[in-house]
Tab-separated table of C-alpha atoms and ligand atoms in Angstrom:
chain	number	residue	atom	x	y	z
A	13	MET	CA	104.153	-125.810	-36.459
A	14	LYS	CA	107.046	-123.549	-35.946
A	15	SER	CA	105.690	-121.168	-33.539
A	16	LEU	CA	105.034	-123.423	-31.103
A	17	VAL	CA	107.683	-124.922	-28.959
A	18	PRO	CA	108.166	-126.477	-25.217
A	19	ALA	CA	108.323	-124.541	-22.460
A	20	THR	CA	111.730	-124.706	-21.459
A	21	ARG	CA	114.108	-122.488	-19.794
A	22	SER	CA	115.659	-120.700	-23.428
A	23	ASN	CA	112.540	-120.749	-24.517
A	24	ILE	CA	110.654	-118.882	-21.983
A	25	LEU	CA	113.168	-116.371	-22.328
A	26	LYS	CA	113.374	-116.379	-26.188
A	27	ALA	CA	109.026	-115.377	-25.122
A	28	ALA	CA	110.339	-112.777	-22.721
A	29	GLU	CA	112.640	-111.214	-25.246
A	30	ILE	CA	109.397	-111.248	-27.794
A	31	ILE	CA	106.926	-109.775	-24.794
A	32	LYS	CA	109.930	-106.804	-24.287
A	33	SER	CA	109.679	-105.881	-28.060
A	34	GLY	CA	106.493	-105.155	-28.299
A	35	GLY	CA	105.569	-109.189	-29.853
A	36	VAL	CA	102.663	-111.510	-28.688
A	37	VAL	CA	103.153	-114.760	-26.764
A	38	SER	CA	100.630	-117.463	-25.943
A	39	PHE	CA	101.708	-118.948	-22.637
A	40	PRO	CA	99.765	-121.132	-20.179
A	41	THR	CA	98.538	-120.299	-16.670
A	42	GLU	CA	96.605	-122.652	-14.364
A	43	THR	CA	93.097	-121.776	-15.891
A	44	VAL	CA	93.302	-121.608	-19.297
A	45	TYR	CA	95.715	-120.242	-22.158
A	46	GLY	CA	96.467	-116.970	-22.569
A	47	LEU	CA	97.246	-114.188	-25.359
A	48	GLY	CA	100.171	-112.208	-23.814
A	49	ALA	CA	101.627	-108.852	-24.525
A	50	ASP	CA	103.433	-105.928	-22.413
A	51	ALA	CA	100.886	-104.604	-20.474
A	52	LEU	CA	102.365	-101.067	-20.570
A	53	ASN	CA	102.610	-100.930	-24.488
A	54	SER	CA	99.752	-99.705	-26.011
A	55	ASP	CA	100.667	-100.824	-29.463
A	56	ALA	CA	101.679	-104.196	-28.322
A	57	VAL	CA	98.202	-104.564	-26.752
A	58	ALA	CA	96.257	-103.390	-29.561
A	59	ARG	CA	97.832	-106.585	-31.493
A	60	ILE	CA	95.566	-108.586	-28.793
A	61	PHE	CA	92.376	-107.226	-30.088
A	62	GLU	CA	93.231	-107.483	-33.782
A	63	ILE	CA	94.847	-111.315	-33.393
A	64	LYS	CA	91.442	-112.035	-31.128
A	65	ASN	CA	89.289	-109.854	-33.209
A	66	ARG	CA	88.131	-108.825	-29.649
A	67	PRO	CA	85.690	-105.852	-29.708
A	68	SER	CA	87.644	-102.684	-28.118
A	69	PHE	CA	84.877	-102.609	-25.465
A	70	ASP	CA	86.112	-105.815	-23.451
A	71	PRO	CA	88.807	-105.553	-21.194
A	72	LEU	CA	91.930	-107.248	-20.753
A	73	ILE	CA	93.351	-109.099	-17.227
A	74	VAL	CA	96.832	-107.362	-16.062
A	75	HIS	CA	98.960	-110.385	-14.907
A	76	ILE	CA	101.556	-109.986	-12.544
A	77	ALA	CA	104.554	-112.199	-10.930
A	78	ASN	CA	104.797	-110.361	-7.422
A	79	ILE	CA	102.495	-109.544	-5.533
A	80	ASN	CA	103.721	-105.851	-4.558
A	81	ASP	CA	103.483	-104.963	-7.995
A	82	ILE	CA	99.876	-104.422	-7.402
A	83	LYS	CA	100.904	-100.780	-6.259
A	84	LYS	CA	102.575	-99.903	-9.210
A	85	ILE	CA	99.624	-100.470	-11.107
A	86	CYS	CA	96.824	-99.552	-9.397
A	87	HIS	CA	96.116	-96.586	-6.671
A	88	PHE	CA	94.108	-97.653	-3.668
A	89	ILE	CA	94.140	-101.449	-2.347
A	90	PRO	CA	91.188	-101.852	0.015
A	91	LYS	CA	91.738	-104.135	3.124
A	92	ALA	CA	89.465	-107.080	1.821
A	93	ALA	CA	91.449	-106.896	-1.520
A	94	LYS	CA	94.460	-107.083	0.131
A	95	LYS	CA	93.174	-110.325	2.185
A	96	LEU	CA	92.256	-112.014	-0.783
A	97	MET	CA	96.015	-111.203	-2.358
A	98	LEU	CA	97.075	-112.660	0.226
A	99	TYR	CA	94.974	-115.785	0.333
A	100	PHE	CA	94.620	-116.802	-2.937
A	101	TRP	CA	97.710	-115.192	-4.657
A	102	PRO	CA	99.353	-116.744	-7.120
A	103	GLY	CA	95.967	-118.108	-8.123
A	104	PRO	CA	92.571	-118.228	-10.318
A	105	LEU	CA	91.387	-114.724	-9.069
A	106	SER	CA	91.482	-111.481	-10.761
A	107	ILE	CA	90.769	-107.936	-8.625
A	108	VAL	CA	89.602	-104.859	-9.895
A	109	LEU	CA	90.786	-102.193	-8.395
A	110	LYS	CA	91.157	-98.442	-9.246
A	111	LYS	CA	94.234	-97.836	-11.658
A	112	LYS	CA	97.251	-95.957	-11.896
A	113	SER	CA	97.889	-93.848	-15.692
A	114	VAL	CA	100.591	-96.422	-16.536
A	115	ILE	CA	98.162	-98.748	-17.768
A	116	PRO	CA	97.138	-97.502	-20.981
A	117	ASP	CA	93.526	-97.263	-21.292
A	118	ILE	CA	93.436	-99.876	-24.154
A	119	VAL	CA	94.020	-102.408	-21.963
A	120	THR	CA	90.878	-101.385	-19.549
A	121	SER	CA	88.834	-100.475	-22.584
A	122	GLY	CA	88.585	-97.026	-21.201
A	123	LEU	CA	87.582	-97.841	-17.738
A	124	ASP	CA	89.065	-95.991	-14.964
A	125	THR	CA	89.585	-99.837	-13.090
A	126	VAL	CA	91.722	-102.607	-14.186
A	127	ALA	CA	91.818	-106.401	-13.786
A	128	VAL	CA	94.633	-107.625	-12.229
A	129	ARG	CA	96.122	-111.482	-11.256
A	130	MET	CA	99.066	-113.102	-10.349
A	131	PRO	CA	98.643	-116.932	-12.148
A	132	ASN	CA	99.941	-119.893	-10.266
A	133	ASN	CA	102.023	-121.637	-12.722
A	134	HIS	CA	105.330	-121.453	-12.750
A	135	ILE	CA	105.487	-120.695	-16.848
A	136	ALA	CA	103.536	-117.920	-16.488
A	137	LEU	CA	105.481	-116.571	-13.268
A	138	GLN	CA	109.034	-116.836	-14.920
A	139	LEU	CA	107.529	-115.163	-18.303
A	140	ILE	CA	106.197	-112.119	-16.640
A	141	MET	CA	109.420	-112.297	-14.284
A	142	LYS	CA	112.007	-112.525	-17.041
A	143	SER	CA	109.920	-109.969	-19.140
A	144	ASN	CA	110.457	-107.482	-16.535
A	145	THR	CA	107.163	-105.961	-16.655
A	146	ALA	CA	102.914	-106.934	-16.101
A	147	ILE	CA	101.425	-109.017	-19.004
A	148	ALA	CA	97.867	-108.181	-20.377
A	149	ALA	CA	96.223	-111.187	-21.442
A	150	PRO	CA	93.279	-112.388	-22.228
A	151	SER	CA	92.338	-116.184	-23.502
A	152	ALA	CA	94.344	-117.145	-26.333
A	153	ASN	CA	91.216	-117.684	-28.742
A	154	PRO	CA	88.928	-115.996	-31.372
A	155	PHE	CA	86.652	-113.414	-29.411
A	156	GLY	CA	83.772	-115.442	-27.769
A	157	TYR	CA	84.696	-118.816	-28.567
A	158	LEU	CA	85.767	-122.046	-26.889
A	159	SER	CA	88.531	-121.380	-24.447
A	160	PRO	CA	92.012	-123.215	-25.119
A	161	THR	CA	93.264	-125.448	-22.220
A	162	ASN	CA	96.428	-127.102	-24.046
A	163	ALA	CA	98.492	-125.396	-26.698
A	164	ALA	CA	97.212	-127.205	-29.329
A	165	HIS	CA	94.086	-125.633	-29.023
A	166	VAL	CA	95.807	-122.187	-29.345
A	167	SER	CA	98.137	-123.343	-32.075
A	168	LEU	CA	94.810	-124.880	-34.254
A	169	GLN	CA	92.719	-121.242	-33.505
A	170	LEU	CA	95.443	-118.794	-33.820
A	171	GLY	CA	98.698	-120.582	-34.289
A	172	THR	CA	99.640	-118.332	-37.525
A	173	LYS	CA	98.853	-115.123	-36.206
A	174	LEU	CA	101.199	-115.400	-32.812
A	175	ASP	CA	104.745	-114.710	-32.761
A	176	LEU	CA	105.162	-117.954	-30.033
A	177	ILE	CA	103.726	-120.170	-28.333
A	178	LEU	CA	104.933	-122.076	-25.334
A	179	ASP	CA	103.467	-125.526	-24.574
A	180	GLY	CA	103.302	-126.249	-21.164
A	181	GLY	CA	100.841	-129.146	-20.989
A	182	SER	CA	97.162	-129.214	-20.128
A	183	THR	CA	96.112	-126.507	-17.612
A	184	LYS	CA	94.986	-127.391	-14.221
A	185	TYR	CA	91.934	-125.767	-13.911
A	186	GLY	CA	90.688	-124.942	-17.450
A	187	ILE	CA	88.363	-122.547	-16.510
A	188	GLU	CA	88.772	-118.952	-16.127
A	189	SER	CA	89.466	-116.866	-12.843
A	190	THR	CA	87.084	-115.736	-10.979
A	191	ILE	CA	86.919	-111.927	-10.883
A	192	VAL	CA	85.961	-110.009	-8.148
A	193	SER	CA	85.855	-105.843	-8.499
A	194	PHE	CA	86.324	-103.568	-5.428
A	195	ASN	CA	85.509	-100.734	-7.656
A	196	HIS	CA	82.332	-99.234	-5.316
A	197	GLY	CA	83.989	-99.845	-2.121
A	198	ASN	CA	82.418	-103.252	-1.526
A	199	PRO	CA	83.334	-106.955	-3.228
A	200	VAL	CA	81.477	-107.805	-6.169
A	201	ILE	CA	81.700	-110.918	-8.255
A	202	LEU	CA	81.733	-110.042	-11.958
A	203	ARG	CA	82.639	-113.613	-13.373
A	204	ILE	CA	82.159	-117.422	-11.787
A	205	GLY	CA	85.228	-118.707	-12.428
A	206	SER	CA	88.005	-121.148	-10.843
A	207	LEU	CA	88.086	-120.179	-7.261
A	208	PRO	CA	84.780	-121.046	-5.860
A	209	ILE	CA	82.758	-118.402	-4.366
A	210	GLU	CA	82.534	-120.107	-1.157
A	211	GLN	CA	86.100	-120.129	-0.515
A	212	ILE	CA	86.085	-116.212	-1.243
A	213	GLU	CA	83.577	-115.868	0.940
A	214	SER	CA	84.943	-117.832	3.661
A	215	VAL	CA	87.749	-115.009	3.938
A	216	ILE	CA	85.886	-112.128	3.332
A	217	GLY	CA	82.434	-113.233	4.510
A	218	LYS	CA	78.986	-112.816	1.999
A	219	VAL	CA	79.877	-111.564	-1.415
A	220	GLN	CA	77.438	-109.697	-4.295
A	221	ILE	CA	77.073	-111.592	-7.433
A	222	MET	CA	76.794	-109.472	-10.479
A	223	THR	CA	77.357	-111.738	-13.759
A	224	SER	CA	75.418	-112.130	-16.894
A	225	SER	CA	73.231	-114.770	-15.577
A	226	SER	CA	71.714	-113.158	-12.680
A	227	GLY	CA	70.179	-110.744	-14.291
A	228	GLN	CA	71.297	-107.468	-13.017
A	229	LYS	CA	72.875	-104.407	-14.921
A	230	LEU	CA	76.608	-105.344	-15.929
A	231	GLN	CA	79.425	-103.102	-14.673
A	232	SER	CA	81.878	-105.117	-17.101
A	233	PRO	CA	81.223	-104.764	-21.107
A	234	GLY	CA	83.132	-108.113	-21.111
A	235	GLN	CA	80.453	-109.817	-19.543
A	236	MET	CA	78.556	-111.435	-22.573
A	237	ALA	CA	75.563	-113.375	-22.403
A	238	ARG	CA	76.969	-115.726	-25.391
A	239	HIS	CA	80.230	-116.745	-25.097
A	240	TYR	CA	82.641	-120.126	-24.543
A	241	SER	CA	80.464	-121.096	-27.773
A	242	PRO	CA	81.809	-123.611	-29.736
A	243	THR	CA	80.500	-123.612	-33.748
A	244	THR	CA	78.367	-126.669	-32.965
A	245	PRO	CA	75.126	-125.299	-31.338
A	246	LEU	CA	74.785	-126.472	-27.928
A	247	LYS	CA	71.547	-127.213	-25.707
A	248	LEU	CA	71.630	-127.349	-21.799
A	249	ILE	CA	69.342	-130.745	-20.970
A	250	THR	CA	66.543	-130.091	-19.184
A	251	SER	CA	63.684	-132.342	-17.897
A	252	LYS	CA	61.598	-131.742	-21.531
A	253	THR	CA	64.381	-132.028	-23.720
A	254	LYS	CA	63.564	-134.390	-27.092
A	255	PHE	CA	66.618	-135.697	-28.804
A	256	PRO	CA	65.909	-135.483	-32.416
A	257	SER	CA	66.397	-138.486	-34.132
A	258	ASP	CA	67.040	-137.054	-37.783
A	259	LYS	CA	70.270	-135.183	-36.497
A	260	SER	CA	73.862	-136.227	-35.426
A	261	SER	CA	73.592	-135.463	-31.871
A	262	GLY	CA	76.711	-135.378	-29.274
A	263	LEU	CA	76.677	-135.466	-25.670
A	264	LEU	CA	78.547	-133.787	-23.295
A	265	ALA	CA	77.633	-135.893	-20.108
A	266	PHE	CA	78.504	-135.068	-16.434
A	267	ARG	CA	79.387	-138.835	-15.224
A	268	SER	CA	78.192	-141.986	-16.857
A	269	PRO	CA	75.034	-141.090	-19.239
A	270	ARG	CA	71.991	-142.810	-18.437
A	271	THR	CA	71.235	-143.740	-22.306
A	272	SER	CA	73.526	-143.475	-25.154
A	273	LYS	CA	71.383	-144.852	-27.821
A	274	HIS	CA	70.648	-140.952	-29.032
A	275	PHE	CA	74.028	-139.895	-29.637
A	276	LYS	CA	76.802	-140.779	-32.283
A	277	THR	CA	79.771	-139.504	-29.803
A	278	ILE	CA	79.906	-138.902	-25.933
A	279	GLU	CA	82.116	-136.868	-23.974
A	280	ILE	CA	82.143	-137.566	-19.847
A	281	LEU	CA	83.553	-134.921	-17.701
A	282	SER	CA	84.343	-136.601	-14.734
A	283	LYS	CA	83.520	-140.500	-14.501
A	284	LYS	CA	83.680	-140.312	-10.764
A	285	GLY	CA	81.625	-136.974	-10.945
A	286	ASP	CA	84.178	-134.832	-9.056
A	287	LEU	CA	83.671	-131.152	-10.261
A	288	ARG	CA	87.527	-130.032	-9.923
A	289	GLU	CA	88.448	-132.586	-12.952
A	290	ALA	CA	84.967	-131.770	-14.699
A	291	ALA	CA	86.062	-128.340	-15.160
A	292	ALA	CA	89.472	-129.207	-16.124
A	293	ASN	CA	87.867	-131.054	-18.718
A	294	LEU	CA	85.295	-129.118	-19.801
A	295	PHE	CA	86.756	-126.891	-22.793
A	296	GLY	CA	88.842	-130.040	-23.778
A	297	CYS	CA	85.759	-132.126	-24.127
A	298	LEU	CA	83.879	-129.592	-26.336
A	299	HIS	CA	87.043	-128.965	-28.512
A	300	ARG	CA	86.923	-132.774	-29.237
A	301	LEU	CA	83.005	-132.667	-29.770
A	302	GLU	CA	83.223	-129.687	-32.282
A	303	ARG	CA	85.243	-131.609	-34.251
A	304	LYS	CA	83.220	-133.999	-35.157
A	305	LYS	CA	80.821	-131.820	-37.106
A	306	LEU	CA	77.594	-132.712	-35.124
A	307	ASP	CA	74.440	-130.974	-35.661
A	308	ILE	CA	73.907	-130.564	-32.336
A	309	ILE	CA	75.848	-130.643	-28.766
A	310	PHE	CA	73.699	-131.519	-25.677
A	311	ALA	CA	74.992	-130.903	-22.719
A	312	GLU	CA	73.741	-132.494	-19.105
A	313	PRO	CA	73.585	-129.863	-16.501
A	314	VAL	CA	75.969	-130.284	-13.422
A	315	PRO	CA	75.306	-129.751	-9.876
A	316	GLU	CA	75.765	-125.978	-9.002
A	317	THR	CA	77.921	-125.834	-5.813
A	318	GLY	CA	81.722	-125.354	-5.998
A	319	LEU	CA	83.516	-125.654	-9.370
A	320	GLY	CA	79.881	-126.324	-10.965
A	321	ARG	CA	78.424	-122.633	-10.800
A	322	ALA	CA	81.574	-122.126	-12.944
A	323	ILE	CA	80.991	-124.997	-15.146
A	324	MET	CA	77.163	-124.135	-15.748
A	325	ASP	CA	77.954	-120.253	-16.024
A	326	ARG	CA	79.777	-121.296	-19.283
A	327	LEU	CA	77.594	-123.925	-20.579
A	328	ARG	CA	74.593	-121.767	-20.376
A	329	ARG	CA	76.901	-119.029	-22.156
A	330	ALA	CA	77.931	-121.365	-24.974
A	331	ALA	CA	74.212	-122.591	-25.237
A	332	ALA	CA	72.815	-118.537	-25.534
B	22	AMP	P1	89.617	-113.532	-20.630
B	22	AMP	O1	90.519	-112.354	-20.166
B	22	AMP	O2	89.343	-113.449	-22.175
B	22	AMP	O3	89.100	-114.282	-19.749
B	22	AMP	O4	88.764	-111.777	-20.094
B	22	AMP	C1	88.492	-110.757	-19.132
B	22	AMP	C2	87.160	-110.523	-18.777
B	22	AMP	O5	87.832	-109.517	-17.533
B	22	AMP	C3	86.632	-109.137	-19.634
B	22	AMP	O6	85.924	-110.080	-20.219
B	22	AMP	C4	85.759	-108.670	-18.448
B	22	AMP	O7	84.717	-109.416	-18.177
B	22	AMP	C5	87.116	-108.892	-17.439
B	22	AMP	N1	87.281	-107.783	-17.012
B	22	AMP	C6	88.578	-107.121	-17.386
B	22	AMP	N2	88.967	-105.844	-16.714
B	22	AMP	C7	87.836	-105.466	-16.088
B	22	AMP	C8	87.649	-104.154	-15.680
B	22	AMP	N3	88.401	-103.481	-15.507
B	22	AMP	N4	86.202	-104.189	-15.025
B	22	AMP	C9	85.694	-105.000	-14.913
B	22	AMP	N5	85.661	-106.213	-15.484
B	22	AMP	C10	86.939	-106.481	-16.110
B	23	MG	MG1	88.466	-115.185	-22.654
């Protein structure tokens, strides 16, 4: 595929020129691959929605390369939000604040708030700096589908529709950013992600969690119950699960599986049971299982602490 190029200096410059002229580029971040356009150019952002087949009520995250640029985008920055930025940026944390009018409504789906983050990936940071703007970018996958953690995932899913894909290898974290909103003053977690809640609470104290799995009313239209899904049906294993013998089944195991007899294919998230490694491998394993054209994928639950919460959040949505 011609549009897939290594993320060399000169290709990053080429990508920046594409962004400046209103094009759409896929680039690596430390979480997953993004699908980026100039956040201040509504026509360019509209193309992201078109390419992803993303409903217009699902807002995008705006990526910046310099912490001071937040002032150009957002009105008021509460003390606790500032603290989080200083602690965790660049990093896998998106912060929702009241937006300034430079950010077009299409980016935020008409909300008066915007989600902003500074990614911790030098290719992403270079691209944003050389583009001389902020970059609006959702994950580089068709809406609702498995997230891309390497350039091949992007190329296979969206390759022909993009102006350029910068290949920067596999992403370090492999799960989307954690989203914290300060819209109503106090911090609220809208999406569990690559930055564990425990780390956030160690800096600003107890935070409220309000995701679709917490059973409370959603603040953000983008928090779908079903999301991050492979095309093959996925089931989370419980003590009551029976494995059908007449179906070709795959297993997504946390560490080494207790039994392999029911499964045609097995993918292991982390042999040593390390949750960070498991998170980084999650979408890659699911992409491989999906390509096996199985009837069903069974997924083992992982311990729900630290990154395990983000993994379980994605698995529950994939199974919904
Ligand atoms: P993605 O970039 O595909 O991982 O999705 C971005 C997600 O960020 C959306 O689906 C929303 O859940 C969330 N988000 C973005 N902007 C806002 C906002 N202004 N308020 C609340 N949630 C937001
Ligand atoms: Mg996404």
